[in-house]
Coordinates of C-alpha atoms in Angstrom, one line a residue:
X552 CA 0.0 0.0 0.0
X553 CA 2.9 2.3 0.9
X554 CA 4.4 1.8 -2.6
X555 CA 1.1 2.9 -4.3
X556 CA 1.0 6.0 -2.2
X557 CA 4.6 6.8 -3.3
X558 CA 4.0 6.1 -7.0
X559 CA 0.6 7.9 -7.2
X560 CA 1.9 11.5 -6.9
X561 CA 4.6 10.7 -9.5
X562 CA 2.0 9.1 -11.8
X563 CA -0.3 12.1 -11.5
X564 CA 2.5 14.5 -12.2
X565 CA 3.5 12.6 -15.3
X566 CA 0.0 12.7 -16.6
X567 CA -0.2 16.4 -16.0
X568 CA 3.1 17.0 -17.7
X569 CA 2.1 14.9 -20.8
X570 CA -1.3 16.6 -21.0
X571 CA 0.2 20.1 -20.9
X572 CA 3.0 19.3 -23.3
X573 CA 0.6 17.7 -25.8
X574 CA -1.5 20.8 -26.2
X575 CA -0.8 22.7 -29.4
X576 CA -1.0 26.5 -29.3
X577 CA -4.4 27.5 -30.9
X578 CA -4.4 29.6 -33.9
X579 CA -6.3 32.9 -33.6
X580 CA -7.2 35.1 -36.5
X581 CA -9.3 38.3 -36.6
X582 CA -13.0 37.8 -36.3
X583 CA -14.0 40.4 -38.8
X584 CA -12.8 40.9 -42.4
X585 CA -11.5 44.3 -43.3
X586 CA -12.2 46.5 -46.4
X587 CA -9.9 49.3 -47.4
X588 CA -9.3 51.7 -50.3
X589 CA -12.2 52.4 -52.7
X590 CA -14.4 49.7 -51.2
X591 CA -17.8 51.0 -50.0
X592 CA -18.3 50.1 -46.4
X593 CA -21.4 48.7 -44.7
X594 CA -22.5 46.6 -47.7
X595 CA -24.2 43.2 -47.4
X596 CA -24.5 41.1 -50.6
X597 CA -27.4 38.9 -51.5
X598 CA -26.5 36.7 -54.5
X599 CA -29.5 34.8 -56.0
X600 CA -27.7 31.5 -55.4
X601 CA -24.5 30.4 -53.9
X602 CA -21.3 30.1 -55.8
X603 CA -22.1 32.5 -58.7
X604 CA -18.4 33.0 -59.3
X605 CA -18.0 29.4 -60.3
X606 CA -20.1 30.1 -63.4
X607 CA -18.6 33.5 -64.3
X608 CA -15.7 32.2 -66.4
X609 CA -13.2 34.5 -64.9
X610 CA -15.3 37.7 -65.6
X611 CA -15.4 39.0 -62.0
X612 CA -16.2 42.7 -62.8
X613 CA -19.9 43.0 -62.5
X614 CA -21.5 46.0 -64.3
X615 CA -24.9 46.5 -65.9
X616 CA -23.9 44.4 -68.9
X617 CA -22.6 41.4 -67.0
X618 CA -24.7 38.2 -67.3
X619 CA -25.1 38.1 -63.5
X620 CA -25.8 41.8 -62.9
X621 CA -29.4 41.2 -61.9
X622 CA -28.5 38.1 -59.7
X623 CA -27.1 40.2 -56.8
X624 CA -28.9 42.6 -54.5
X625 CA -27.3 44.7 -51.8
X626 CA -28.1 46.4 -48.6
X627 CA -26.0 49.5 -47.6
X628 CA -25.6 50.6 -44.0
X629 CA -28.7 48.7 -42.7
X630 CA -30.9 50.2 -45.5
X631 CA -33.4 48.3 -47.6
X632 CA -32.3 45.4 -49.8
X633 CA -32.2 46.7 -53.3
X634 CA -30.8 46.2 -56.8
X635 CA -27.4 47.6 -57.5
X636 CA -27.3 51.0 -59.2
X637 CA -24.6 50.2 -61.8
X638 CA -24.5 53.9 -62.9
X639 CA -22.9 54.6 -59.5
X640 CA -21.3 51.3 -58.5
X641 CA -19.4 48.3 -59.8
X642 CA -19.2 44.9 -58.0
X643 CA -15.8 43.2 -57.9
X644 CA -15.4 39.6 -56.8
X645 CA -12.8 36.9 -56.8
X646 CA -13.2 33.4 -55.4
X647 CA -10.6 32.1 -52.9
X648 CA -10.4 28.8 -51.0
X649 CA -9.1 28.9 -47.5
X650 CA -9.1 26.9 -44.3
X651 CA -12.2 27.0 -42.1
X652 CA -10.7 29.6 -39.8
X653 CA -9.7 32.6 -42.1
X654 CA -9.6 36.4 -42.1
X655 CA -9.8 38.4 -45.3
X656 CA -8.1 41.8 -45.7
X657 CA -9.5 43.3 -48.9
X658 CA -8.2 46.5 -50.6
X659 CA -9.3 48.0 -53.9
X660 CA -7.2 50.8 -55.6
X661 CA -8.6 52.7 -58.5
X662 CA -5.8 54.5 -60.3
X663 CA -7.5 57.0 -62.8
X664 CA -4.2 58.3 -64.1
X665 CA -3.1 54.8 -65.2
X666 CA -6.6 53.5 -65.8
X667 CA -6.2 50.5 -63.6
X668 CA -8.0 48.8 -60.8
X669 CA -6.2 46.5 -58.4
X670 CA -8.2 44.2 -56.1
X671 CA -5.9 42.9 -53.4
X672 CA -6.9 40.1 -51.0
X673 CA -4.8 38.9 -48.2
X674 CA -6.1 35.7 -46.6
X675 CA -4.8 34.8 -43.1
X676 CA -5.7 31.3 -42.2
X677 CA -5.1 28.7 -39.5
X678 CA -3.0 25.8 -40.5
X679 CA -4.7 23.6 -37.8
X680 CA -8.1 23.8 -39.5
X681 CA -8.3 21.1 -42.2
X682 CA -11.7 22.0 -43.7
X683 CA -11.6 24.2 -46.8
X684 CA -14.2 26.7 -47.9
X685 CA -14.7 29.0 -50.9
X686 CA -15.4 32.7 -50.4
X687 CA -16.6 34.7 -53.3
X688 CA -15.2 38.0 -51.9
X689 CA -17.8 40.5 -53.3
X690 CA -17.0 44.2 -52.8
X691 CA -18.9 47.3 -54.0
X692 CA -16.8 50.1 -55.4
X693 CA -17.5 53.4 -57.2
X694 CA -18.2 52.8 -60.9
X695 CA -15.2 53.1 -63.2
X696 CA -14.9 53.0 -67.0
X697 CA -15.0 49.6 -68.7
X698 CA -11.7 50.5 -70.4
X699 CA -9.8 50.2 -67.1
X700 CA -7.6 47.1 -66.7
X701 CA -8.6 45.1 -63.6
X702 CA -6.0 42.9 -61.8
X703 CA -6.2 40.7 -58.8
X704 CA -3.4 40.3 -56.2
X705 CA -4.2 37.4 -53.9
X706 CA -1.9 36.1 -51.2
X707 CA -2.2 33.6 -48.3
X708 CA -0.7 33.8 -44.8
X709 CA -0.8 30.6 -42.8
X710 CA -0.5 30.7 -39.0

């Protein structure tokens, strides 16, 4: 009985040590995505169906003439859900696939002097989250001429 009393504290200490050393540090990413540059803030998108970008054939600049122009409604700053006024706005989107715990930092730069638009997306994701999800990354920006060259700059940071 005395041997068990001597071994029990050592055994409990060993279990505690193994339990603490086996824990991996949890990955923490921001809880809200950020929008910067020319992106209109406070916009919620309502696509008519999920995964519209999968059928767009790489045409991710949505203006009045786009085949999916009437398939997306928006709400700005808690207002009413409405159709997009393409005279004033353009929708940009770009599908990305990331781990289940991810944060999106989006920036749109409209350069009138060079007639270019750059949509930059930085995806910060947790390595420890094995499930993958696609995000369509819709943003509303002020309308710009159709002659402007649009490019996408997407990068991934894994924690």
